[in-house]
Short mmCIF file of C-alpha atoms in Angstrom, two decimals:
data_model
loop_
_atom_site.label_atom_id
_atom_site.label_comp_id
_atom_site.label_asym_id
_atom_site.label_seq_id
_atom_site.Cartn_x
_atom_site.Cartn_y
_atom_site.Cartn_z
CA UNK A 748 -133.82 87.78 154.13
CA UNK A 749 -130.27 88.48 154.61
CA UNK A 750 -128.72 87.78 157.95
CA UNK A 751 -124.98 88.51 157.98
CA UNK A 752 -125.19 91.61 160.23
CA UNK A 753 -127.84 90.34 162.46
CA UNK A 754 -131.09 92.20 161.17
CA UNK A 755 -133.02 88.62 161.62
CA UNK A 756 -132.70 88.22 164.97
CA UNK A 757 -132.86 84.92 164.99
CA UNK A 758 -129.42 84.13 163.15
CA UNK A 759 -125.69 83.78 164.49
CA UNK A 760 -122.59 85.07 162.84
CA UNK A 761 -121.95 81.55 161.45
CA UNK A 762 -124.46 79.16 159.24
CA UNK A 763 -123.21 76.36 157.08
CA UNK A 764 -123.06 76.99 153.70
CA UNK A 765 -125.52 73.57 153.78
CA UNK A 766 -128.40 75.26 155.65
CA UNK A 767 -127.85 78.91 154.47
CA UNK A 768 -130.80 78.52 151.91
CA UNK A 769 -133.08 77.61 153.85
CA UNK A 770 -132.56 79.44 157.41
CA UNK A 771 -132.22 82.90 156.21
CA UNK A 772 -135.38 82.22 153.20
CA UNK A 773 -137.82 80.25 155.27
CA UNK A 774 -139.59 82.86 157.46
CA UNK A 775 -138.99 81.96 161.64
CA UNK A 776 -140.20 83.65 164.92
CA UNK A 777 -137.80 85.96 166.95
CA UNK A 778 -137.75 86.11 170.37
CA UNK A 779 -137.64 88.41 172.44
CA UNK A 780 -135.37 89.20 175.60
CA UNK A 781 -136.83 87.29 178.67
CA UNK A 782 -139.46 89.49 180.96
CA UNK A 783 -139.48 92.38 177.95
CA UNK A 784 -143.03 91.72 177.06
CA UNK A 785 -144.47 91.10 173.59
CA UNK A 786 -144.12 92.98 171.06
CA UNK A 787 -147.11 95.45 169.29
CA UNK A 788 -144.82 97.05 166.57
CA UNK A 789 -142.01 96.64 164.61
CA UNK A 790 -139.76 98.93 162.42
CA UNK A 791 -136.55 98.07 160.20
CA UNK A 792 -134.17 99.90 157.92
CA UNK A 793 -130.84 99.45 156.66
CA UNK A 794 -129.09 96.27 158.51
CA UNK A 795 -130.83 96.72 161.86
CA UNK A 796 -134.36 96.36 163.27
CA UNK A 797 -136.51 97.26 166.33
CA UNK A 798 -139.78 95.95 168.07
CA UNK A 799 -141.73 98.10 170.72
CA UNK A 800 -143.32 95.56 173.63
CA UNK A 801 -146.46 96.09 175.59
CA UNK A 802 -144.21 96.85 178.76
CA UNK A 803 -142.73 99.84 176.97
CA UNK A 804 -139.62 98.26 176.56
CA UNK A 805 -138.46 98.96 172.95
CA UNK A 806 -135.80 95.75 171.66
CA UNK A 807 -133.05 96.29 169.05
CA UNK A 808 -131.12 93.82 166.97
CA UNK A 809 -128.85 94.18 163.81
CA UNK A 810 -125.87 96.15 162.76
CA UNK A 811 -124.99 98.66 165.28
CA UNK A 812 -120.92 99.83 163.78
CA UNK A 813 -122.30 103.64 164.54
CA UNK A 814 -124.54 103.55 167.46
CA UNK A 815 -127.86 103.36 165.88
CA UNK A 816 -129.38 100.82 168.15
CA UNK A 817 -128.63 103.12 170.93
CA UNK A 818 -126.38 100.58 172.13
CA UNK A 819 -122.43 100.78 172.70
CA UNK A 820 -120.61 99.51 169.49
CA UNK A 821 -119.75 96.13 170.33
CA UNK A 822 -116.86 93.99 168.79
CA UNK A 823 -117.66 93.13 165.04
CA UNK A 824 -120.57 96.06 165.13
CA UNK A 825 -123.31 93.36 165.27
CA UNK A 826 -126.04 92.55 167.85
CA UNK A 827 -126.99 89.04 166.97
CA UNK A 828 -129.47 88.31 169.80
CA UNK A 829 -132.57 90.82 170.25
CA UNK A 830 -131.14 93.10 173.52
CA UNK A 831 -133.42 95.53 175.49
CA UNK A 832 -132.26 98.68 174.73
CA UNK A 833 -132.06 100.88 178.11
CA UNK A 834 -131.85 104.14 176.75
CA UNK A 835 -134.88 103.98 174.99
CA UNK A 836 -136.93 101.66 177.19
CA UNK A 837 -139.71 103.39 179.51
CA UNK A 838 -139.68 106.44 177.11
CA UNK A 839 -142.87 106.28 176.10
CA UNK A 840 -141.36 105.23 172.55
CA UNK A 841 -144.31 104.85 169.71
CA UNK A 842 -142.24 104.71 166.05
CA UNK A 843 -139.04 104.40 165.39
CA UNK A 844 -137.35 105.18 162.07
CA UNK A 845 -134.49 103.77 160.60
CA UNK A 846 -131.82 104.95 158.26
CA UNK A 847 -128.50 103.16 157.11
CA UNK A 848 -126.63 103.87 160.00
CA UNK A 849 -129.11 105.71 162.51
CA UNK A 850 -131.95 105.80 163.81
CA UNK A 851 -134.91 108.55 164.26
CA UNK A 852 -137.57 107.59 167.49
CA UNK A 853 -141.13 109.23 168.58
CA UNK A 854 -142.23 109.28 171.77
CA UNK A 855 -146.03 109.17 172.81
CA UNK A 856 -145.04 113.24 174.36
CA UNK A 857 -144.26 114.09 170.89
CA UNK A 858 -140.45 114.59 170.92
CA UNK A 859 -138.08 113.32 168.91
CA UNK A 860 -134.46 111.90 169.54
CA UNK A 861 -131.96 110.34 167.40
CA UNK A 862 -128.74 107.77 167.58
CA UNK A 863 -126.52 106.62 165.39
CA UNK A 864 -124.03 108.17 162.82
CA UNK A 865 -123.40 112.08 162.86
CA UNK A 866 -122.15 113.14 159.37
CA UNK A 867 -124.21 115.20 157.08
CA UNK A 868 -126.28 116.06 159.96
CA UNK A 869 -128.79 113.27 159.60
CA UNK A 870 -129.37 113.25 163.67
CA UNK A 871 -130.62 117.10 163.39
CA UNK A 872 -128.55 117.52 166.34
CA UNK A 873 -125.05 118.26 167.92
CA UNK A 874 -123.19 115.17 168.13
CA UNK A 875 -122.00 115.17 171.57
CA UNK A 876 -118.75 114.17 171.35
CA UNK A 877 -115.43 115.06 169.38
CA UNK A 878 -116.29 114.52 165.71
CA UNK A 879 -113.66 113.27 163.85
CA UNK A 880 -113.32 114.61 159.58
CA UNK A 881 -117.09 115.01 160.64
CA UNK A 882 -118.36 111.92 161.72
CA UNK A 883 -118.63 110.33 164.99
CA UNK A 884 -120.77 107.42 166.75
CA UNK A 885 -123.64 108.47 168.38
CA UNK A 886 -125.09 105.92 170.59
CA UNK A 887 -126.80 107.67 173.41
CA UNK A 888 -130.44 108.64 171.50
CA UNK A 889 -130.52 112.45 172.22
CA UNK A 890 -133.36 115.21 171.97
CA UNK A 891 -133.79 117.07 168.67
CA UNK A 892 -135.17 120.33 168.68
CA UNK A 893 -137.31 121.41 166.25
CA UNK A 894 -138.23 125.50 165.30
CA UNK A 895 -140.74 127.39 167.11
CA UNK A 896 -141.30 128.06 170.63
CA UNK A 897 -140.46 124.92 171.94
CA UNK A 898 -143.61 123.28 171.90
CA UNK A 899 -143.80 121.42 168.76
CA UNK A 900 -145.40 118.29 168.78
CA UNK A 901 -144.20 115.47 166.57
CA UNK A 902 -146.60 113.18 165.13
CA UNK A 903 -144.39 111.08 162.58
CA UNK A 904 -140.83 110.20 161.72
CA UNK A 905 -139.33 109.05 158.89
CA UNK A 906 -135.41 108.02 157.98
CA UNK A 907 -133.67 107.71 154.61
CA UNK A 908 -129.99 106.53 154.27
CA UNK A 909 -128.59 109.48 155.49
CA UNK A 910 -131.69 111.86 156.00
CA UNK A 911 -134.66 112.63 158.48
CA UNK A 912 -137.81 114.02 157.87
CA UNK A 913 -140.95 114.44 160.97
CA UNK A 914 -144.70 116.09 160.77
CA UNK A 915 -146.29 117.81 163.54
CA UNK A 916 -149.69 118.12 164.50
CA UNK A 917 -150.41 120.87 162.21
CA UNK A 918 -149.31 119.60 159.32
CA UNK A 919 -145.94 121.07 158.67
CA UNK A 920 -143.17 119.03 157.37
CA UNK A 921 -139.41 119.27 158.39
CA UNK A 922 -136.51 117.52 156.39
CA UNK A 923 -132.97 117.14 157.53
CA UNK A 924 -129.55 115.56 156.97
CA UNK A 925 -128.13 114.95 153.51
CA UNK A 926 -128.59 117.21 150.95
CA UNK A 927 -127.80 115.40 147.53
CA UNK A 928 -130.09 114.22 145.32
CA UNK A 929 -132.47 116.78 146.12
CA UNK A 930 -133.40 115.07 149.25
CA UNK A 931 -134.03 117.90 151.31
CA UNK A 932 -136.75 119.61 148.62
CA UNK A 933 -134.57 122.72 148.47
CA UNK A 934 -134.34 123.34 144.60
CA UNK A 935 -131.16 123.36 143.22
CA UNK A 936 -129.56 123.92 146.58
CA UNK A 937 -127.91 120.53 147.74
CA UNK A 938 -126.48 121.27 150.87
CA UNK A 939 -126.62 119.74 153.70
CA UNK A 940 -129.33 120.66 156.51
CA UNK A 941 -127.80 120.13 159.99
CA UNK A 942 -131.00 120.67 162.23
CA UNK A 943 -134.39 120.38 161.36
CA UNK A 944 -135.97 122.94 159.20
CA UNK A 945 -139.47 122.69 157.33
CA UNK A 946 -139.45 122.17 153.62
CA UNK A 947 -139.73 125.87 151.46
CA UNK A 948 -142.59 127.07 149.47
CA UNK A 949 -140.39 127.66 145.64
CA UNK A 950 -141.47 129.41 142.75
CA UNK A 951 -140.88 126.88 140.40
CA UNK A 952 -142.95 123.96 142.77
CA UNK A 953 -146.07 123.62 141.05
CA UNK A 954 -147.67 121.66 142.99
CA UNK A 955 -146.05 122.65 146.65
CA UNK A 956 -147.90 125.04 148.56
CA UNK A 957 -146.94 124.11 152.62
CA UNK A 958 -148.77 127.29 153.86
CA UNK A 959 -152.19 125.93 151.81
CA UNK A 960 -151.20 121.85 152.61
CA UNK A 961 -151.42 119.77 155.41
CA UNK A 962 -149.03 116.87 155.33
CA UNK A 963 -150.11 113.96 157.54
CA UNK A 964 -147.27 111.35 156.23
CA UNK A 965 -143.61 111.60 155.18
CA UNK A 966 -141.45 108.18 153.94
CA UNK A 967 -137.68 108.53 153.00
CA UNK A 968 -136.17 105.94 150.09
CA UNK A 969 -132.40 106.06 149.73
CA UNK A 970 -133.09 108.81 146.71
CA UNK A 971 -136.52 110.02 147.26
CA UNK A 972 -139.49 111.43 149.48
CA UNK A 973 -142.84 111.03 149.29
CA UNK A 974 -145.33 112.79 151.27
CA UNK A 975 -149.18 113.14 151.49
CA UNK A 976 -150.41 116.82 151.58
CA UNK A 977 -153.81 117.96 151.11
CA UNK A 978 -155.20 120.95 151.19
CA UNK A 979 -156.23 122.71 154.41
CA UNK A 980 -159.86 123.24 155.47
#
């Protein structure tokens, strides 16, 4: 696949133009950071990529210009060489999500952070620092919250190019982030959502009926969301 940003792994800023073909075409191991383990799960999206070890050390590679390895932006905004990524090492981390420019994570707890870019509220959270015309870098993966009482439990994430979306354990969906394109299931409203809030029930949904459904999986394309809901018991 393509290379230029890093999301291989396995490739450096410069290849020849000779051996281009055949070094980012011809599938080739990555390896991982010395003493991190071996990995049990992988996860990419956008220009960066992720693999969770069996010593609970989660590894990060790719294009990091906003944060969304959880890493400091580095000169360039690449991480060519997979790095163990502190902030999200020995977290208990099970699935990670990722978007164009950030990046959603599950622990094994349940809870949810996020890292990466800010604007249109795709991190579901406040940004931390001093946004600037709305943006700002995000590298330090922090808690979202989620409605309720404070004990939700997360069971799956999911990340679009600038949106989130995460199921509990009973079943109930929540969307966040970018609003165009209908991405947040809202009807004709296309705002954007700036913390997480569970998809409406809307007159006009035929077949959406959250209070009667259970979802048990949500995946986020760059324009659309699919979701598997049937109905409760």
């Amino acid at each position: 696949g393509a290379g230029g940003q890093g999301q291989l792994g396995r490739v450096g800023p410069r290849v020849s133009a000779r051996h281009a073909k055949e070094t980012f075409l011809g599938p080739a191991a990555v390896r991982m950071p010395r003493n991190a383990g071996n990995p049990v799960a992988v996860f990419a999206g956008g220009w960066h990529s992720f693999a969770i070890t069996d010593k609970d050390k989660v590894v990060g590679w790719g294009l990091n210009n906003w944060g969304q390895l959880g890493l400091s932006v580095p000169p360039g905004g690449c991480v060519f060489t997979p790095t163990v990524i502190p902030s999200l090492s020995g977290r208990g981390v099970t699935q990670l999500a990722c978007g164009e420019h950030h990046t959603v994570c599950l622990t094994s707890g349940g809870a949810v952070l996020s890292c990466g870019r800010a604007a249109y509220g795709r991190l579901g959270r406040p940004a931390g620092t001093l946004l600037e015309m709305g943006d700002a870098a995000c590298a330090t993966p922090a808690v979202v919250d989620f409605p309720g009482d404070g004990n939700t439990v997360i069971v799956s994430v999911a990340a679009g190019m600038k949106e989130s979306a995460a199921v509990n354990d009973a079943g109930k969906v929540f969307s966040w982030g970018c609003g165009s394109d209908n991405m947040q299931g809202r009807g004709d409203n296309e705002d954007d959502v700036l913390a997480p809030e569970a998809i409406p029930e809307k007159e006009q949904y035929v077949y959406w009926r959250p209070g009667n459904q259970k979802v048990t999986a949500v995946s986020m394309g760059a324009q659309h969301v699919c979701l598997i809901a049937s109905p409760r018991s």
